[in-house]
mmCIF file of C-alpha atoms and ligand atoms in Angstrom:
data_model
loop_
_atom_site.group_PDB
_atom_site.id
_atom_site.type_symbol
_atom_site.label_atom_id
_atom_site.label_comp_id
_atom_site.label_asym_id
_atom_site.label_seq_id
_atom_site.Cartn_x
_atom_site.Cartn_y
_atom_site.Cartn_z
ATOM 1 C CA MET A 522 72.373 -69.730 29.548
ATOM 2 C CA ILE A 523 72.643 -67.044 26.859
ATOM 3 C CA LYS A 524 74.921 -64.006 27.028
ATOM 4 C CA ILE A 525 73.616 -60.509 26.478
ATOM 5 C CA VAL A 526 75.244 -57.119 25.973
ATOM 6 C CA VAL A 527 73.107 -54.210 27.204
ATOM 7 C CA PHE A 528 73.310 -50.639 25.851
ATOM 8 C CA ILE A 529 72.132 -47.837 28.160
ATOM 9 C CA SER A 530 72.117 -44.027 28.338
ATOM 10 C CA GLY A 531 70.860 -43.130 31.803
ATOM 11 C CA ARG A 532 69.058 -44.348 34.885
ATOM 12 C CA GLY A 533 69.385 -48.025 33.988
ATOM 13 C CA SER A 534 66.279 -49.333 35.739
ATOM 14 C CA ASN A 535 65.628 -51.774 32.883
ATOM 15 C CA LEU A 536 69.238 -52.960 33.156
ATOM 16 C CA GLU A 537 68.738 -53.393 36.904
ATOM 17 C CA ALA A 538 65.603 -55.488 36.283
ATOM 18 C CA LEU A 539 67.574 -57.716 33.886
ATOM 19 C CA LEU A 540 70.394 -58.131 36.406
ATOM 20 C CA LYS A 541 67.927 -59.085 39.156
ATOM 21 C CA ASP A 542 66.231 -61.609 36.901
ATOM 22 C CA GLU A 543 69.008 -63.285 34.868
ATOM 23 C CA ASN A 544 66.714 -66.240 34.224
ATOM 24 C CA ASN A 545 68.531 -68.351 31.620
ATOM 25 C CA TYR A 546 70.556 -65.318 30.546
ATOM 26 C CA GLN A 547 73.534 -63.394 31.815
ATOM 27 C CA VAL A 548 74.519 -59.784 31.206
ATOM 28 C CA CYS A 549 78.175 -59.981 30.152
ATOM 29 C CA HIS A 550 78.858 -56.337 29.269
ATOM 30 C CA VAL A 551 77.135 -52.965 29.622
ATOM 31 C CA ILE A 552 77.882 -50.210 27.109
ATOM 32 C CA SER A 553 76.925 -46.602 27.789
ATOM 33 C CA ASN A 554 77.192 -43.490 25.636
ATOM 34 C CA LYS A 555 77.169 -41.364 28.804
ATOM 35 C CA GLN A 556 79.560 -41.143 31.683
ATOM 36 C CA ASP A 557 78.594 -40.785 35.356
ATOM 37 C CA ILE A 558 75.109 -42.204 35.001
ATOM 38 C CA LYS A 559 73.224 -44.361 37.468
ATOM 39 C CA GLY A 560 73.086 -47.265 35.011
ATOM 40 C CA LEU A 561 76.882 -47.538 34.941
ATOM 41 C CA ALA A 562 77.003 -47.416 38.743
ATOM 42 C CA ILE A 563 74.508 -50.299 38.826
ATOM 43 C CA ALA A 564 76.664 -52.352 36.434
ATOM 44 C CA HIS A 565 79.765 -51.562 38.462
ATOM 45 C CA ALA A 566 78.106 -52.463 41.792
ATOM 46 C CA GLN A 567 77.015 -55.805 40.350
ATOM 47 C CA GLY A 568 80.507 -56.507 39.029
ATOM 48 C CA VAL A 569 79.399 -56.443 35.389
ATOM 49 C CA THR A 570 82.051 -55.403 32.867
ATOM 50 C CA ASN A 571 81.097 -51.997 31.528
ATOM 51 C CA SER A 572 82.347 -49.488 28.994
ATOM 52 C CA TYR A 573 81.689 -45.819 28.436
ATOM 53 C CA ILE A 574 81.996 -44.898 24.767
ATOM 54 C CA ASN A 575 82.014 -41.272 23.646
ATOM 55 C CA TRP A 576 79.399 -41.152 20.878
ATOM 56 C CA SER A 577 80.349 -37.771 19.336
ATOM 57 C CA ASP A 578 81.764 -39.681 16.368
ATOM 58 C CA ARG A 579 79.170 -42.364 15.615
ATOM 59 C CA ASN A 580 81.365 -44.376 13.226
ATOM 60 C CA ARG A 581 84.111 -44.600 15.781
ATOM 61 C CA ALA A 582 81.681 -45.397 18.624
ATOM 62 C CA GLU A 583 80.038 -48.147 16.595
ATOM 63 C CA GLN A 584 83.446 -49.575 15.668
ATOM 64 C CA ILE A 585 84.437 -49.750 19.348
ATOM 65 C CA SER A 586 81.049 -51.303 20.185
ATOM 66 C CA THR A 587 81.514 -53.839 17.387
ATOM 67 C CA ASN A 588 84.913 -54.819 18.751
ATOM 68 C CA ILE A 589 83.452 -55.300 22.241
ATOM 69 C CA ILE A 590 80.544 -57.336 20.866
ATOM 70 C CA LYS A 591 82.858 -59.501 18.767
ATOM 71 C CA GLY A 592 85.001 -60.106 21.855
ATOM 72 C CA GLU A 593 82.024 -61.028 24.045
ATOM 73 C CA ALA A 594 80.178 -62.977 21.338
ATOM 74 C CA PRO A 595 76.759 -62.444 22.962
ATOM 75 C CA ASP A 596 73.624 -64.221 21.767
ATOM 76 C CA LEU A 597 71.565 -61.048 22.120
ATOM 77 C CA ILE A 598 72.059 -57.280 22.308
ATOM 78 C CA VAL A 599 69.511 -55.305 24.334
ATOM 79 C CA LEU A 600 68.964 -51.559 23.953
ATOM 80 C CA ALA A 601 67.537 -50.622 27.355
ATOM 81 C CA GLY A 602 66.962 -46.876 27.362
ATOM 82 C CA PHE A 603 69.765 -46.317 24.828
ATOM 83 C CA MET A 604 69.127 -42.888 23.339
ATOM 84 C CA LYS A 605 71.306 -42.995 20.215
ATOM 85 C CA ILE A 606 70.243 -44.073 16.752
ATOM 86 C CA LEU A 607 72.387 -46.881 15.368
ATOM 87 C CA SER A 608 73.452 -46.876 11.709
ATOM 88 C CA THR A 609 71.998 -49.372 9.250
ATOM 89 C CA GLU A 610 75.505 -50.729 8.806
ATOM 90 C CA PHE A 611 75.624 -51.578 12.517
ATOM 91 C CA THR A 612 72.093 -53.001 12.726
ATOM 92 C CA ASP A 613 72.714 -55.094 9.573
ATOM 93 C CA ARG A 614 75.925 -56.429 11.079
ATOM 94 C CA PHE A 615 73.907 -57.795 14.005
ATOM 95 C CA LYS A 616 70.690 -58.492 12.111
ATOM 96 C CA ASN A 617 67.972 -60.161 14.238
ATOM 97 C CA LYS A 618 70.234 -59.964 17.271
ATOM 98 C CA ILE A 619 69.377 -56.504 18.625
ATOM 99 C CA ILE A 620 66.183 -55.750 20.553
ATOM 100 C CA ASN A 621 64.937 -52.434 21.912
ATOM 101 C CA ILE A 622 62.383 -51.465 24.537
ATOM 102 C CA HIS A 623 60.244 -48.507 23.566
ATOM 103 C CA PRO A 624 57.584 -46.790 25.706
ATOM 104 C CA SER A 625 54.651 -46.936 23.293
ATOM 105 C CA LEU A 626 52.410 -49.450 21.584
ATOM 106 C CA LEU A 627 54.335 -49.563 18.306
ATOM 107 C CA PRO A 628 53.787 -48.822 15.462
ATOM 108 C CA GLU A 629 52.153 -45.880 17.244
ATOM 109 C CA TYR A 630 54.425 -43.169 18.644
ATOM 110 C CA PRO A 631 57.960 -43.995 17.585
ATOM 111 C CA GLY A 632 60.470 -41.376 18.795
ATOM 112 C CA LEU A 633 60.467 -39.184 21.886
ATOM 113 C CA ASN A 634 57.852 -37.810 24.337
ATOM 114 C CA THR A 635 55.541 -40.773 23.880
ATOM 115 C CA HIS A 636 53.637 -40.215 27.147
ATOM 116 C CA GLN A 637 52.722 -36.616 26.302
ATOM 117 C CA ARG A 638 51.758 -37.520 22.737
ATOM 118 C CA VAL A 639 49.443 -40.262 24.034
ATOM 119 C CA LEU A 640 47.759 -37.690 26.336
ATOM 120 C CA ASP A 641 47.516 -35.087 23.549
ATOM 121 C CA ASP A 642 45.667 -37.623 21.415
ATOM 122 C CA ASN A 643 43.259 -38.511 24.273
ATOM 123 C CA LYS A 644 44.207 -42.176 24.099
ATOM 124 C CA THR A 645 42.725 -44.457 26.716
ATOM 125 C CA THR A 646 45.461 -47.086 26.459
ATOM 126 C CA HIS A 647 49.227 -46.727 26.510
ATOM 127 C CA GLY A 648 52.014 -49.264 26.784
ATOM 128 C CA ALA A 649 55.482 -50.455 25.870
ATOM 129 C CA SER A 650 56.880 -52.631 23.113
ATOM 130 C CA ILE A 651 59.935 -54.770 22.509
ATOM 131 C CA HIS A 652 61.057 -55.021 18.912
ATOM 132 C CA PHE A 653 63.982 -56.221 16.862
ATOM 133 C CA VAL A 654 66.050 -53.290 15.677
ATOM 134 C CA ASP A 655 66.572 -52.431 12.021
ATOM 135 C CA GLY A 656 67.933 -49.249 10.440
ATOM 136 C CA LEU A 657 64.799 -47.170 11.119
ATOM 137 C CA LEU A 658 63.846 -45.448 14.369
ATOM 138 C CA ASP A 659 61.824 -47.660 16.759
ATOM 139 C CA HIS A 660 61.123 -49.953 13.835
ATOM 140 C CA GLY A 661 61.513 -53.672 13.155
ATOM 141 C CA LYS A 662 59.481 -56.754 14.033
ATOM 142 C CA THR A 663 57.594 -56.195 17.288
ATOM 143 C CA ILE A 664 57.895 -59.165 19.633
ATOM 144 C CA SER A 665 55.843 -58.262 22.681
ATOM 145 C CA GLN A 666 53.806 -55.514 24.291
ATOM 146 C CA ILE A 667 52.340 -54.598 27.649
ATOM 147 C CA GLN A 668 49.452 -52.192 28.134
ATOM 148 C CA ILE A 669 48.316 -49.731 30.782
ATOM 149 C CA PRO A 670 45.086 -47.717 30.977
ATOM 150 C CA VAL A 671 45.294 -43.920 30.715
ATOM 151 C CA ASP A 672 43.263 -42.163 33.441
ATOM 152 C CA HIS A 673 41.715 -38.724 32.935
ATOM 153 C CA ASN A 674 44.043 -37.214 35.551
ATOM 154 C CA ASP A 675 47.260 -38.763 34.218
ATOM 155 C CA THR A 676 50.214 -36.578 33.311
ATOM 156 C CA ALA A 677 53.265 -37.532 31.246
ATOM 157 C CA LYS A 678 55.045 -38.108 34.556
ATOM 158 C CA THR A 679 52.424 -40.377 36.125
ATOM 159 C CA LEU A 680 52.188 -42.372 32.895
ATOM 160 C CA ALA A 681 55.977 -42.792 32.762
ATOM 161 C CA ASN A 682 55.994 -43.924 36.412
ATOM 162 C CA LYS A 683 53.183 -46.406 35.869
ATOM 163 C CA LEU A 684 54.745 -47.760 32.699
ATOM 164 C CA ILE A 685 58.306 -48.266 33.907
ATOM 165 C CA THR A 686 57.497 -51.165 36.250
ATOM 166 C CA LYS A 687 55.543 -52.796 33.408
ATOM 167 C CA GLU A 688 58.551 -52.262 31.127
ATOM 168 C CA HIS A 689 60.730 -54.212 33.548
ATOM 169 C CA LYS A 690 58.287 -57.109 33.473
ATOM 170 C CA LEU A 691 57.988 -56.980 29.681
ATOM 171 C CA LEU A 692 61.744 -56.880 29.153
ATOM 172 C CA THR A 693 62.703 -59.659 31.577
ATOM 173 C CA LEU A 694 59.920 -61.950 30.321
ATOM 174 C CA THR A 695 60.780 -61.316 26.670
ATOM 175 C CA VAL A 696 64.525 -61.821 27.113
ATOM 176 C CA GLY A 697 63.671 -64.970 29.094
ATOM 177 C CA LEU A 698 61.576 -66.294 26.191
ATOM 178 C CA ILE A 699 64.456 -65.653 23.777
ATOM 179 C CA ALA A 700 66.909 -67.267 26.217
ATOM 180 C CA LYS A 701 64.708 -70.350 26.472
ATOM 181 C CA GLN A 702 64.499 -70.418 22.661
ATOM 182 C CA GLN A 703 60.746 -70.055 22.724
ATOM 183 C CA ILE A 704 61.239 -67.087 20.412
ATOM 184 C CA TYR A 705 63.714 -67.458 17.548
ATOM 185 C CA TRP A 706 64.326 -66.641 13.903
ATOM 186 C CA GLN A 707 64.171 -69.321 11.263
ATOM 187 C CA ASN A 708 64.576 -68.595 7.530
ATOM 188 C CA GLY A 709 63.741 -64.909 8.068
ATOM 189 C CA CYS A 710 60.580 -65.687 10.040
ATOM 190 C CA LEU A 711 60.163 -64.997 13.763
ATOM 191 C CA LEU A 712 58.742 -68.036 15.529
ATOM 192 C CA PHE A 713 57.092 -68.355 18.929
ATOM 193 C CA ASN A 714 56.920 -71.923 20.213
ATOM 194 C CA GLY A 715 57.478 -73.176 16.653
ATOM 195 C CA LYS A 716 54.757 -71.054 14.994
ATOM 196 C CA PRO A 717 55.139 -67.741 13.103
ATOM 197 C CA LEU A 718 54.560 -64.802 15.419
ATOM 198 C CA GLU A 719 51.834 -62.961 13.513
ATOM 199 C CA LYS A 720 51.019 -60.390 16.213
ATOM 200 C CA PRO A 721 53.047 -59.140 19.167
ATOM 201 C CA LEU A 722 52.689 -61.234 22.317
ATOM 202 C CA VAL A 723 50.638 -59.341 24.877
ATOM 203 C CA ILE A 724 52.074 -59.725 28.365
ATOM 204 C CA GLU A 725 49.551 -59.325 31.171
HETATM 205 C C1 LIG B 998 62.508 -46.378 29.370
HETATM 206 O O1 LIG B 998 61.239 -45.797 29.471
HETATM 207 C C2 LIG B 998 62.705 -46.932 27.993
HETATM 208 O O2 LIG B 998 61.563 -47.502 27.433
HETATM 209 C C3 LIG B 998 63.052 -45.671 27.253
HETATM 210 O O3 LIG B 998 63.909 -44.974 28.122
HETATM 211 C C4 LIG B 998 63.587 -45.327 29.461
HETATM 212 C C5 LIG B 998 64.841 -45.847 30.094
HETATM 213 O O4 LIG B 998 64.709 -46.076 31.455
HETATM 214 N N1 LIG B 998 63.577 -45.936 25.943
HETATM 215 P P1 LIG B 998 65.876 -46.800 32.278
HETATM 216 O O5 LIG B 998 67.191 -46.114 31.914
HETATM 217 O O6 LIG B 998 65.897 -48.256 31.892
HETATM 218 O O7 LIG B 998 65.516 -46.599 33.716
#
């Protein structure tokens, strides 16, 4: 059983999916940069230790987060809808330990408004990715992806709604693979079942 710390900023549906699953992993602490959000209520209702950290001073917020993480000593840190950019100092401190879920098929569409940008470009496929976090935005080794088709009558809202349930599946399966040590780092190389992961795993 591995321990994970989850960072959130809002609704917390990905956090909720993790809490429902907890297959070989346990959420030990939830950190939020926003107060009075549904995600914190979910953590509270499930009896998971949670902390609100005011992020107006990033250095201070990251120092508090670091202290919490050092206290919890988790095996993995999951950014699940966490809308702040972490400093390189912070990501280096927890190198190869932080993963993020992002609603696009990275390396395409890092950043915000991914659904609308996919529509603007007349893409026929959209999706979500899980990647290890480095100092750059939505950047770092991509572990896994899930895809959805884009229909001609889709809007940013319908795409977001279709993708979110897929995100939950992608996140729980990927954290499960890390928890079962099917995915792990060795000598700077990400391995899947003992072999270098050349391309992201595609979850059906
Ligand atoms: C998800 O679409 C996630 O990929 C993005 O923000 C959204 C968070 O949703 N980064 P929730 O808070 O997990 O419901």
